[in-house]
Coordinates of N, CA, C and O in Angstrom, one line a residue:
X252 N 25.0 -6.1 -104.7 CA 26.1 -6.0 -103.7 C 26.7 -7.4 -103.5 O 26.1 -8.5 -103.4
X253 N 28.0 -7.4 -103.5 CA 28.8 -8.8 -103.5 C 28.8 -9.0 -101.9 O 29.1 -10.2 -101.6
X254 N 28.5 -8.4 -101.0 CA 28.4 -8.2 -99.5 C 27.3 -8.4 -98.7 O 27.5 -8.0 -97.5
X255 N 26.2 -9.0 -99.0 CA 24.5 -8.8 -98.3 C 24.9 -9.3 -97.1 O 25.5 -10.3 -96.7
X256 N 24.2 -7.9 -96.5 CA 24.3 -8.3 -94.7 C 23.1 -8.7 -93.9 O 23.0 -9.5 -93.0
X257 N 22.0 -7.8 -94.8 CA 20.3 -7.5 -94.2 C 19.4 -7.4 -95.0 O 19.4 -6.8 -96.0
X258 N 18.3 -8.3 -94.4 CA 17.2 -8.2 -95.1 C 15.8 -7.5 -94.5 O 15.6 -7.3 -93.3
X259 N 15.0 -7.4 -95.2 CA 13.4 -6.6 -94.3 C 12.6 -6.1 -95.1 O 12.8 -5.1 -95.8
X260 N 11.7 -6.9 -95.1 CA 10.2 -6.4 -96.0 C 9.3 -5.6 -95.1 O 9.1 -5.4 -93.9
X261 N 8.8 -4.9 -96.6 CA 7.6 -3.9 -96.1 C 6.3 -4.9 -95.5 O 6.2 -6.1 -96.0
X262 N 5.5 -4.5 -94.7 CA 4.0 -4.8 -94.5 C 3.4 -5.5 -95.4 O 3.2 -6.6 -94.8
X263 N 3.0 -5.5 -96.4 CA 2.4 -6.2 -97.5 C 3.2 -7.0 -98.1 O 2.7 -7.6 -99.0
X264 N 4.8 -7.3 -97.7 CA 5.3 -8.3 -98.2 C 5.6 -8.0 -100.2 O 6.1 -8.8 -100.9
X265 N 4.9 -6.5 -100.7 CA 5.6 -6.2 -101.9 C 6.9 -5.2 -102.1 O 7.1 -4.6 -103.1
X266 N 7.8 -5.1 -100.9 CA 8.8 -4.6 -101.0 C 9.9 -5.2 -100.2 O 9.8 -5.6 -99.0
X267 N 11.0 -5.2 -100.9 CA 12.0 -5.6 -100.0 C 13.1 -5.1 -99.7 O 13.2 -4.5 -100.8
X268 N 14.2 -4.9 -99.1 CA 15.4 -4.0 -98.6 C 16.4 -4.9 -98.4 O 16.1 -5.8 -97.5
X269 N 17.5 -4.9 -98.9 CA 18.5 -5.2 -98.9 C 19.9 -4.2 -98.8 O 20.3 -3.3 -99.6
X270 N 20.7 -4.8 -97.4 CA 21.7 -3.6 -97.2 C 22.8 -4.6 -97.4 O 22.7 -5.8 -97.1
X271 N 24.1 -4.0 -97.9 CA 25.1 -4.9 -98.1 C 26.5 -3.6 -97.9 O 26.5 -2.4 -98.1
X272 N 27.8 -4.6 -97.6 CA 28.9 -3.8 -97.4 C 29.5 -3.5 -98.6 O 30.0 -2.4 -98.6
X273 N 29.5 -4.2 -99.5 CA 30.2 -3.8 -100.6 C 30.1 -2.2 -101.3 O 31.0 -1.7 -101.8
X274 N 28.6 -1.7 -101.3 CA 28.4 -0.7 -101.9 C 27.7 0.5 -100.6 O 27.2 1.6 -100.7
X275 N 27.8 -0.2 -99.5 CA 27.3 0.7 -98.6 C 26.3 1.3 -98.7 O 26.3 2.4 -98.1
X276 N 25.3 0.9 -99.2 CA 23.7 0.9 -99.5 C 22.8 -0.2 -99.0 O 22.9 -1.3 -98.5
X277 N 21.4 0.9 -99.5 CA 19.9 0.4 -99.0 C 19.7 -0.3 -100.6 O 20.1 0.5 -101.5
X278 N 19.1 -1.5 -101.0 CA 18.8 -1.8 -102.3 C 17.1 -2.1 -102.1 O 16.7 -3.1 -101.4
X279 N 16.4 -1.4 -102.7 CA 14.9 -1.7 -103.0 C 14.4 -2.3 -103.7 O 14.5 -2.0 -104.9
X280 N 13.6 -3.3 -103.3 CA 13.1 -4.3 -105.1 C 11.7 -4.5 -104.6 O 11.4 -4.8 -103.5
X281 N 10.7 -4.1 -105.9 CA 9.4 -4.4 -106.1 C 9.5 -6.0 -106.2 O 10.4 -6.7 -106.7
X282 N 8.2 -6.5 -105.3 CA 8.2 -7.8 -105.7 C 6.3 -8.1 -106.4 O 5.3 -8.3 -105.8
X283 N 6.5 -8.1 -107.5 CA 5.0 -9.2 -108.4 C 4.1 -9.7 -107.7 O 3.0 -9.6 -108.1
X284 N 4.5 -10.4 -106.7 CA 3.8 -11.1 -105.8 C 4.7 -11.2 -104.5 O 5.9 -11.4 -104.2
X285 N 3.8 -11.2 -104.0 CA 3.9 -10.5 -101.9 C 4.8 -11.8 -101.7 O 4.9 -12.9 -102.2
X286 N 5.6 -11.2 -100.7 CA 6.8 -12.4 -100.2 C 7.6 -13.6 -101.5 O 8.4 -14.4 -101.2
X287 N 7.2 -13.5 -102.3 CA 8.0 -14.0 -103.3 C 9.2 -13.2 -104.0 O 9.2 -12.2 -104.8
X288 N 10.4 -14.0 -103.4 CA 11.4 -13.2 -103.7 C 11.9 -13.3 -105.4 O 12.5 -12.3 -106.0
X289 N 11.5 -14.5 -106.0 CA 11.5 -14.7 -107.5 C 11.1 -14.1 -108.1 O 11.0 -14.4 -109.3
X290 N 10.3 -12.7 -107.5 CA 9.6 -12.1 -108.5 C 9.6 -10.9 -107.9 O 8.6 -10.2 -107.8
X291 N 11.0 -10.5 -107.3 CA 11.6 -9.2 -107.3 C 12.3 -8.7 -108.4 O 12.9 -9.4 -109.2
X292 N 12.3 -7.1 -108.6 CA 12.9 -6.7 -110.0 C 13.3 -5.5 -108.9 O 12.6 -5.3 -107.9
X293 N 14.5 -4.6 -109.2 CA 15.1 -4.2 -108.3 C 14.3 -2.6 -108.8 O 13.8 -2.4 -109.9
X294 N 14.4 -1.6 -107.9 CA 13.7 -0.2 -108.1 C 14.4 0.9 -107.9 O 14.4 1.8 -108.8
X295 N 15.4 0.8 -106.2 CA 16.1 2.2 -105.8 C 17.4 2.0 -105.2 O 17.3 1.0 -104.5
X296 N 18.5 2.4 -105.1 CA 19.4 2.3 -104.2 C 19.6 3.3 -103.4 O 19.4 4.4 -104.0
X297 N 20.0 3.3 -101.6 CA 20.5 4.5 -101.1 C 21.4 4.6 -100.6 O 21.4 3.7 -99.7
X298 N 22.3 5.4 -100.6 CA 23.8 4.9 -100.2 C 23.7 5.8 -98.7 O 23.1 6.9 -98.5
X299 N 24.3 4.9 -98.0 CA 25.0 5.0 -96.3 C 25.9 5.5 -96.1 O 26.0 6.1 -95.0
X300 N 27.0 5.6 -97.0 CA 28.1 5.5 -97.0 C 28.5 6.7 -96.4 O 29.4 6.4 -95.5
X301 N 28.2 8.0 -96.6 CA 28.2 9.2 -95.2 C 28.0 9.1 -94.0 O 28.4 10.0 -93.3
X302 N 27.3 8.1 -93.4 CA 27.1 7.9 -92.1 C 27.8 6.6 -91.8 O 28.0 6.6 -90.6
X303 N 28.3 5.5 -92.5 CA 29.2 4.4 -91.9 C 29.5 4.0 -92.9 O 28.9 4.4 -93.9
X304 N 30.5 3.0 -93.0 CA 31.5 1.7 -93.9 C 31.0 0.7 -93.9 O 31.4 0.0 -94.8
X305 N 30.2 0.4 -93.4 CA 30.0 -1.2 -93.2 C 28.5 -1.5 -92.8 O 28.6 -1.9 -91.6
X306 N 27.5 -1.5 -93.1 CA 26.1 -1.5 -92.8 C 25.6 -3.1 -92.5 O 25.9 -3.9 -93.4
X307 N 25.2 -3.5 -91.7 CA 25.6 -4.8 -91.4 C 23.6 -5.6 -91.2 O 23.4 -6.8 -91.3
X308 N 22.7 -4.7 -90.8 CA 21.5 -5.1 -91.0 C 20.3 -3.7 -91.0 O 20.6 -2.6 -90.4
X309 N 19.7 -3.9 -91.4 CA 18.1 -2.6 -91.4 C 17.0 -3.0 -91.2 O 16.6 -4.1 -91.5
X310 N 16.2 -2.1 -90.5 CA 15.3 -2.5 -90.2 C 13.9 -0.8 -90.5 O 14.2 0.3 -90.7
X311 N 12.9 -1.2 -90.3 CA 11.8 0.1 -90.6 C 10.7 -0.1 -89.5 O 10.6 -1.1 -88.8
X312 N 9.9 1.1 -89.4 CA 9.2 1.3 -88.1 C 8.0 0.8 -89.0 O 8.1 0.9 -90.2
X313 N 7.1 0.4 -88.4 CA 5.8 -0.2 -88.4 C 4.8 0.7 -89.8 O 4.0 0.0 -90.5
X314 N 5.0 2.2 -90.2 CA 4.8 2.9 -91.1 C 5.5 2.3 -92.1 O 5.0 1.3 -92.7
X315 N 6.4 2.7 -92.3 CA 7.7 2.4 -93.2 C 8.2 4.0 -93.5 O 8.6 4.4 -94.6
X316 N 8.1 4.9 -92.2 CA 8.6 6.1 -92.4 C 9.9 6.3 -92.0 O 10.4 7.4 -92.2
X317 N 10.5 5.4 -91.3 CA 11.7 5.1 -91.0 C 12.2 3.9 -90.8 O 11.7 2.9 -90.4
X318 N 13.4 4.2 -91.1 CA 14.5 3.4 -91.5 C 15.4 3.4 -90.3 O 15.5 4.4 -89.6
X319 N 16.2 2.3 -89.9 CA 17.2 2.2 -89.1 C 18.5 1.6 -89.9 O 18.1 1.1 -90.9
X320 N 19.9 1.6 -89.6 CA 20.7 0.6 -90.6 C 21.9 0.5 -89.2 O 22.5 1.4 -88.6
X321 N 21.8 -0.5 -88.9 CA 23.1 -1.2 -88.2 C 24.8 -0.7 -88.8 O 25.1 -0.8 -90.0
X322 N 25.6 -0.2 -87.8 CA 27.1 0.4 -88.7 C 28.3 -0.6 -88.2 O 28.4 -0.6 -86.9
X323 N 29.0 -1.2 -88.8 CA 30.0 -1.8 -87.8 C 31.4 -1.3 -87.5 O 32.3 -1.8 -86.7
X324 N 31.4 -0.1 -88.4 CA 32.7 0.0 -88.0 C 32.3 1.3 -87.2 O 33.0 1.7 -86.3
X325 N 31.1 2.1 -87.5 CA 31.2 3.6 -86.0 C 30.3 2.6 -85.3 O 29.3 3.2 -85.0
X326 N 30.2 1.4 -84.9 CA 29.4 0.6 -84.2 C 28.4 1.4 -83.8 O 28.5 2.0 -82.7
X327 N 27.2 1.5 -84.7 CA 26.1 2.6 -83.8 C 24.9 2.3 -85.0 O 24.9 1.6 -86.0
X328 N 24.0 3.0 -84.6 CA 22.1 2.3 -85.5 C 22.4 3.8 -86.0 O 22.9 4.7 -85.3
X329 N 21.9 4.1 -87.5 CA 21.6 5.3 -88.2 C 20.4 5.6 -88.2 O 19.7 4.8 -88.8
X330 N 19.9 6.4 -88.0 CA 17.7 6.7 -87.8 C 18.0 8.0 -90.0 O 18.8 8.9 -90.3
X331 N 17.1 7.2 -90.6 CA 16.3 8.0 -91.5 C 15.0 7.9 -91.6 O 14.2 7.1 -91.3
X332 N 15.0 9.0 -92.2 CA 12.9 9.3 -92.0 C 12.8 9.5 -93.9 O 13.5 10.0 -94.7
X333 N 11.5 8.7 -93.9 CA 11.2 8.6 -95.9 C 10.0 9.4 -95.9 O 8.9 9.1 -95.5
X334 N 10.2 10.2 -96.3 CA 9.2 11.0 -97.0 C 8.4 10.5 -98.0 O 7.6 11.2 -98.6
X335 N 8.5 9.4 -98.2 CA 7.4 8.4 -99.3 C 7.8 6.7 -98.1 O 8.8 6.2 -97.6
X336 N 6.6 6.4 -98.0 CA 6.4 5.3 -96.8 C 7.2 4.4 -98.0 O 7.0 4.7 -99.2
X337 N 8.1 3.3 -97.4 CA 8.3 2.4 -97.9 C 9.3 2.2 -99.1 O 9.6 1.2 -99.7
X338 N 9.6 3.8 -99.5 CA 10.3 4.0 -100.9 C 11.6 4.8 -100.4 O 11.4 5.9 -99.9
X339 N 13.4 3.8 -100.7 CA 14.3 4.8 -99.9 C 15.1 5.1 -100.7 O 16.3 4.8 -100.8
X340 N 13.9 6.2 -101.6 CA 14.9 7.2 -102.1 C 14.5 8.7 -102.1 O 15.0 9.7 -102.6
X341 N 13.5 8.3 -101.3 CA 13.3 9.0 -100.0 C 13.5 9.6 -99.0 O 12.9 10.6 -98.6
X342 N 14.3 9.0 -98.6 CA 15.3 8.6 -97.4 C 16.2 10.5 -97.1 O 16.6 11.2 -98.0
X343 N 16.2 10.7 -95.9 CA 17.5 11.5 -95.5 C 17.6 11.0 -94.3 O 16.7 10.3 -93.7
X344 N 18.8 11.2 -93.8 CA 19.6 11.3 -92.5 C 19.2 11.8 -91.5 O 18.7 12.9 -91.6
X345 N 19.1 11.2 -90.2 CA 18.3 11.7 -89.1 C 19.2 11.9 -88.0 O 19.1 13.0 -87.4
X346 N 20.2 10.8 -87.4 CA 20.2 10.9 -86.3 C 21.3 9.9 -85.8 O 20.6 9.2 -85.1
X347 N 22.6 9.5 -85.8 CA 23.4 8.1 -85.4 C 23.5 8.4 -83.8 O 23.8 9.4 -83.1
X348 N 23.0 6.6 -83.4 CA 23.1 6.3 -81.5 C 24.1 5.3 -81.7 O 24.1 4.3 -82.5
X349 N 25.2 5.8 -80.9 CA 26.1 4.9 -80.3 C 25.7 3.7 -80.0 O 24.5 3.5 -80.0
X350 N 26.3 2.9 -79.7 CA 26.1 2.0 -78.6 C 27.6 1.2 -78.7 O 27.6 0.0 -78.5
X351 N 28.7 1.8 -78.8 CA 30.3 0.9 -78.5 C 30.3 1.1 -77.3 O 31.5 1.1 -77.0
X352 N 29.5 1.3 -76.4 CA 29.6 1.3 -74.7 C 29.3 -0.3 -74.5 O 29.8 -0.9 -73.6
X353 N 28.1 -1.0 -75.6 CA 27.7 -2.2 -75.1 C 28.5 -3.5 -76.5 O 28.9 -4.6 -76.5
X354 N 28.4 -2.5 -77.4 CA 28.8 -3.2 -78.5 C 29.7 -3.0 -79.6 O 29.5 -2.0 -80.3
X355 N 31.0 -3.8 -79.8 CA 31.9 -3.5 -80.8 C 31.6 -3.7 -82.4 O 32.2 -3.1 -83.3
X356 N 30.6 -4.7 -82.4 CA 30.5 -5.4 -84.0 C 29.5 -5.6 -84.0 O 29.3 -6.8 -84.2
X357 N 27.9 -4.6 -83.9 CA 26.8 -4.7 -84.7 C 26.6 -5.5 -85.1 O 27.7 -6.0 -85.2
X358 N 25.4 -6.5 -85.5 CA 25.2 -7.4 -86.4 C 23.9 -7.4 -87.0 O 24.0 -7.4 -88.2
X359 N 22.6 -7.4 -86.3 CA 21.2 -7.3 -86.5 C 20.6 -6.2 -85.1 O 21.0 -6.0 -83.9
X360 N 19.4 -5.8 -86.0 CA 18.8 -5.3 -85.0 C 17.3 -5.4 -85.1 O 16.9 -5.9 -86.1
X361 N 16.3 -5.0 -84.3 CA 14.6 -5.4 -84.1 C 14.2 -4.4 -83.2 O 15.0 -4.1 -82.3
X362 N 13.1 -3.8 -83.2 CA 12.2 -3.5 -82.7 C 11.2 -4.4 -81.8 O 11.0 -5.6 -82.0
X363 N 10.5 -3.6 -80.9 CA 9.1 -4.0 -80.8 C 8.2 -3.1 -81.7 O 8.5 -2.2 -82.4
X364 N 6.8 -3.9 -81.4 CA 6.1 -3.4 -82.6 C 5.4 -1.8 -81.9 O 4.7 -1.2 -82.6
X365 N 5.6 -1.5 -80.9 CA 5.7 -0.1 -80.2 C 6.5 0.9 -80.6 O 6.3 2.1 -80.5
X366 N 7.8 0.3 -81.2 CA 8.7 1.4 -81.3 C 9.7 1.6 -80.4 O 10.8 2.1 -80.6
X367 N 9.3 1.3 -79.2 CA 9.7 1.8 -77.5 C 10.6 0.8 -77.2 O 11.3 1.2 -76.2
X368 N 10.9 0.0 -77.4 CA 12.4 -1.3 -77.4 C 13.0 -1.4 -78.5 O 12.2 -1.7 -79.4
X369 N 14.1 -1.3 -78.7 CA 15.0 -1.5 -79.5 C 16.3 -2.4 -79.1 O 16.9 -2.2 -78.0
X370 N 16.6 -3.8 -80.3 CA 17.7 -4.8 -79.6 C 18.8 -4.8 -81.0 O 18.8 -4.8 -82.3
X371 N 19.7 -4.8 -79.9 CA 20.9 -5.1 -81.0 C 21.6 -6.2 -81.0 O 21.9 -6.5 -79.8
X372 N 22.2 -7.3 -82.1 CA 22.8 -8.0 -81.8 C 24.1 -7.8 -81.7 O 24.4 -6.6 -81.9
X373 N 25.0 -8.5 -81.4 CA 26.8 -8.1 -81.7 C 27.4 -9.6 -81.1 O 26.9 -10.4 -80.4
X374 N 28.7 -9.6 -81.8 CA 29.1 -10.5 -82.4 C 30.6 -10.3 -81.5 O 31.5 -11.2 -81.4
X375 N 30.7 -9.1 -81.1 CA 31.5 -9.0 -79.6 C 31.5 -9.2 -78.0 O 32.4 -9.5 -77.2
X376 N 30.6 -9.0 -77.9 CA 30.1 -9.1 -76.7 C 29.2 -11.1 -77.0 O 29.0 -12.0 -76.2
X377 N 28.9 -11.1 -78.2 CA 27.8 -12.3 -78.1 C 26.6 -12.2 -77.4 O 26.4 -12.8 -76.4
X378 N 25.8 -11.4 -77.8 CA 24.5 -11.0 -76.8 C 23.8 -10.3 -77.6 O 24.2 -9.7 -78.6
X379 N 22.4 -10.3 -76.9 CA 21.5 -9.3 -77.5 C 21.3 -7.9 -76.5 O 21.1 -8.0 -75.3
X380 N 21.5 -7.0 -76.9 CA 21.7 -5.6 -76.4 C 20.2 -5.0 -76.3 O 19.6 -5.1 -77.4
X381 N 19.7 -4.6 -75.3 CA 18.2 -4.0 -75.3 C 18.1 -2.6 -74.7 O 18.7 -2.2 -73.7
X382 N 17.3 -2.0 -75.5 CA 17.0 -0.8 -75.1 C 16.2 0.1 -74.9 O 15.5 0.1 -76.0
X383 N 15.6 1.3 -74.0 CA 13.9 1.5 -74.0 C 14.1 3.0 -75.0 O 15.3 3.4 -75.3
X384 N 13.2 3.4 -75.4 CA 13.1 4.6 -76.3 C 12.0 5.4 -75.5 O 11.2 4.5 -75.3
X385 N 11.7 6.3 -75.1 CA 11.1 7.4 -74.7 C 10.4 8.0 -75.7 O 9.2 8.3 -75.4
X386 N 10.9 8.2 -76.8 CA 9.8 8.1 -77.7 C 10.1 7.0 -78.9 O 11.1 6.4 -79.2
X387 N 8.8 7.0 -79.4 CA 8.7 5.7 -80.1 C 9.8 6.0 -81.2 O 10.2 7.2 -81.3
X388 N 10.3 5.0 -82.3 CA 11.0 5.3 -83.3 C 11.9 6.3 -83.3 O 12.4 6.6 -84.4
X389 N 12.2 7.0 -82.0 CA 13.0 8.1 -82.3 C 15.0 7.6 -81.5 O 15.3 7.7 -80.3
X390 N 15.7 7.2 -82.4 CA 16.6 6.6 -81.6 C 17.6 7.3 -80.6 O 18.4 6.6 -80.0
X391 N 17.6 8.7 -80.5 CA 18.1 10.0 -79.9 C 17.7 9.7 -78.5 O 18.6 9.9 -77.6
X392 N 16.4 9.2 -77.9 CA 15.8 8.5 -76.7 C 15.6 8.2 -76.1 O 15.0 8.4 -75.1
X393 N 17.1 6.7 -77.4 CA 17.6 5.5 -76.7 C 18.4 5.2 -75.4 O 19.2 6.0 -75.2
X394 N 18.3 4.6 -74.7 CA 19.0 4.1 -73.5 C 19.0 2.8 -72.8 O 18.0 2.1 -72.4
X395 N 20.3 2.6 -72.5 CA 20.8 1.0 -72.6 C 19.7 0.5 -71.3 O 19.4 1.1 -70.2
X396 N 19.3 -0.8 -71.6 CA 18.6 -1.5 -70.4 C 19.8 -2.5 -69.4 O 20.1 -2.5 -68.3
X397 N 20.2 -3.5 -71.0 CA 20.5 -5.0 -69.9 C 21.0 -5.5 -71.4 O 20.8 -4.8 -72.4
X398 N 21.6 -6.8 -71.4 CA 22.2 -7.1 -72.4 C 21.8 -8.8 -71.9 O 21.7 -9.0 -70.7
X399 N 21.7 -9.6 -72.7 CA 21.6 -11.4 -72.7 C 22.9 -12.0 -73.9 O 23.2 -11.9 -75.1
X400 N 23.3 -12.6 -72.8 CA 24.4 -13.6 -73.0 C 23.9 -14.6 -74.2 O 23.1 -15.4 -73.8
X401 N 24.3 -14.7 -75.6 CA 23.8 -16.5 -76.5 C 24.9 -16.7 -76.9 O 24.9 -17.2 -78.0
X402 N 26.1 -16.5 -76.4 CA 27.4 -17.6 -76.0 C 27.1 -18.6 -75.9 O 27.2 -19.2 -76.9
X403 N 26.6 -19.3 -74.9 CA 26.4 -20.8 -74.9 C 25.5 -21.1 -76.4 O 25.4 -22.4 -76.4
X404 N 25.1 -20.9 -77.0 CA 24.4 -20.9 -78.4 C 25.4 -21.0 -80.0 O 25.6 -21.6 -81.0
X405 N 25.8 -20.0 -79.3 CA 26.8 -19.0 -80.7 C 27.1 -18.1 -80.7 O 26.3 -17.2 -80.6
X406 N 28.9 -17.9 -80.7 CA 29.8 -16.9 -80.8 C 29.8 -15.8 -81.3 O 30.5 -14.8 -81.3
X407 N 28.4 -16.3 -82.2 CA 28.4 -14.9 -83.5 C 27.3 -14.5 -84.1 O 27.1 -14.5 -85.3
X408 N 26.6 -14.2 -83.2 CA 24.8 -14.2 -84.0 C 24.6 -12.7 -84.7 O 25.0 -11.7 -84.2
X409 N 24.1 -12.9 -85.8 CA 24.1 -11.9 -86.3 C 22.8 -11.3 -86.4 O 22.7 -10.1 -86.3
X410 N 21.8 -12.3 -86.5 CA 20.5 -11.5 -86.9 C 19.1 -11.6 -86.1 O 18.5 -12.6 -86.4
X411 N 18.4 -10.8 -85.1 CA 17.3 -11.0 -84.7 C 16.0 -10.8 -85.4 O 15.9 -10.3 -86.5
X412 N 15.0 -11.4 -84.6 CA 13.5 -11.0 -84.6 C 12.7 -11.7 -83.5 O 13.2 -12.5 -82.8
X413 N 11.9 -11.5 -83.3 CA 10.6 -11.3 -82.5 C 9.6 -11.9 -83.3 O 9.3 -11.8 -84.5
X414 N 9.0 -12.8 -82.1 CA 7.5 -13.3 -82.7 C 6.8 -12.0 -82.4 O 7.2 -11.0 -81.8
X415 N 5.5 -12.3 -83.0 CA 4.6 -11.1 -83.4 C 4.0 -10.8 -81.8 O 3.4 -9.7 -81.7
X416 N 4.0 -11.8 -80.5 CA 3.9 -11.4 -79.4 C 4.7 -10.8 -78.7 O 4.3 -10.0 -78.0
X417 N 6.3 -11.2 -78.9 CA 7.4 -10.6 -78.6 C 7.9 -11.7 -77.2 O 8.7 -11.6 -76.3
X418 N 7.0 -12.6 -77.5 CA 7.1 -14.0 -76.4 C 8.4 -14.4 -76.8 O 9.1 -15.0 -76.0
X419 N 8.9 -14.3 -78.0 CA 10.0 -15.3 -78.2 C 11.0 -14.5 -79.1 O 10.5 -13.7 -80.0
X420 N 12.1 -14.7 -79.0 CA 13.1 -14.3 -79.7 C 13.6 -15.5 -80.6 O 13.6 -16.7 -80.3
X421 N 14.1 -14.8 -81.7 CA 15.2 -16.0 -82.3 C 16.3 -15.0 -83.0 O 16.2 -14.0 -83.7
X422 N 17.6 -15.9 -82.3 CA 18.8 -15.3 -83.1 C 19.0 -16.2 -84.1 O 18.4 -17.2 -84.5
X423 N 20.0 -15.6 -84.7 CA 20.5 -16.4 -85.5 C 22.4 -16.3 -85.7 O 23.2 -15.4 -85.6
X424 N 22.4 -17.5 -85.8 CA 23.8 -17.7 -85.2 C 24.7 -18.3 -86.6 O 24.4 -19.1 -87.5
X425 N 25.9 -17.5 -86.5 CA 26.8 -17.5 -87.5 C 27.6 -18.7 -87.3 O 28.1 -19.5 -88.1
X426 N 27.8 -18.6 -86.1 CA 29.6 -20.0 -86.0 C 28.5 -21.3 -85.8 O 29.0 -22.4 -86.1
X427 N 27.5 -21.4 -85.4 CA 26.2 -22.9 -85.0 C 25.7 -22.9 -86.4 O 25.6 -24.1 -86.8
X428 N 25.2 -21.8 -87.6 CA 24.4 -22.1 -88.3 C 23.5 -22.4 -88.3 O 23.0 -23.2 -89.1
X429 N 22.8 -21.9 -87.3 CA 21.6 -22.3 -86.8 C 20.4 -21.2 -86.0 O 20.9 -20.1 -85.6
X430 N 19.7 -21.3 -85.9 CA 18.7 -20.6 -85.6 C 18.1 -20.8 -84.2 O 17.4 -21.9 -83.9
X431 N 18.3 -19.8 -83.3 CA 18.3 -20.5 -81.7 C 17.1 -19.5 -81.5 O 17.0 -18.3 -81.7
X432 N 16.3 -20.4 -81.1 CA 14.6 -19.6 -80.1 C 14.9 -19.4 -78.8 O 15.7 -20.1 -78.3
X433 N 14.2 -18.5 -78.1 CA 14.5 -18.0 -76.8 C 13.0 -17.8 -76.4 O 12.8 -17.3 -75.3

């Protein structure tokens, strides 16, 4: 893809996902050795492109039985469920949540490792978007909490995560270049 928006490895660090605009797909690559990206060889593609234009980050539930993919132009998270953990060709269609009530331009998105919070970034508003789930991994559930301002940071963050306590956030910021902890 001439477009890479998102990245996210499996659990063991031998799989990795790559979503990009150009082709409006999931790209899967076996990697040789765990977190080594030099020694990815590519495996599956799955295309988005029925559910949005523009796929902008993905992310997977703690299994690897689902899949989330950020949309920027129907500005909303797509839920798929994989019938093979970890492999998305696999993959069908589950479920698209709005969120252009809080956000125009998607950018990244994260979980907790519960399932039960889900955050969005956007690149409109400048903030991270949070939200509780009722049930775990199910984004149909979703419902907006509260949103945090990283304006004073950068204009344009595109990409979150969470430490493994969920004590700290980091964005990551497009117009700073930089990587801001919270």
């Amino acid at each position: 893809d001439g477009m890479p928006s998102g990245v996210a490895f499996s659990k063991s660090g031998k799989k990795m996902f790559m979503v990009g605009n150009d082709n409006d797909s999931v790209f899967e690559y076996t990697l040789a050795t765990a977190w080594d990206v030099s020694s990815a060889s590519f495996k599956h593609s799955f295309s988005v492109a029925s559910e949005g234009s523009s796929p902008s980050d993905l992310t997977f539930s703690k299994s690897g039985k689902k899949m989330f993919v950020t949309d920027n132009n129907g500005d909303e998270v797509n839920e798929y469920t994989l019938s093979i953990a970890w492999d998305v060709s696999s993959a069908s269609f589950v479920d698209s949540f709005s969120i252009s009530s809080q956000e125009g331009n998607p950018s990244g998105i994260a979980f907790s490792k519960s399932g039960l919070k889900m955050f969005i970034t956007g690149n409109d508003g400048d903030d991270v978007n949070e939200y509780t789930l009722t049930v775990a991994w199910d984004i149909s559930t979703a419902s907006f909490v509260d949103s945090f301002s990283v304006n004073s940071q950068d204009s344009y963050p595109v990409g979150i995560a969470f430490s493994k306590s969920g004590e700290k956030m980091f964005v990551l910021g497009h117009s700073s270049n930089a990587v801001n902890e919270y």
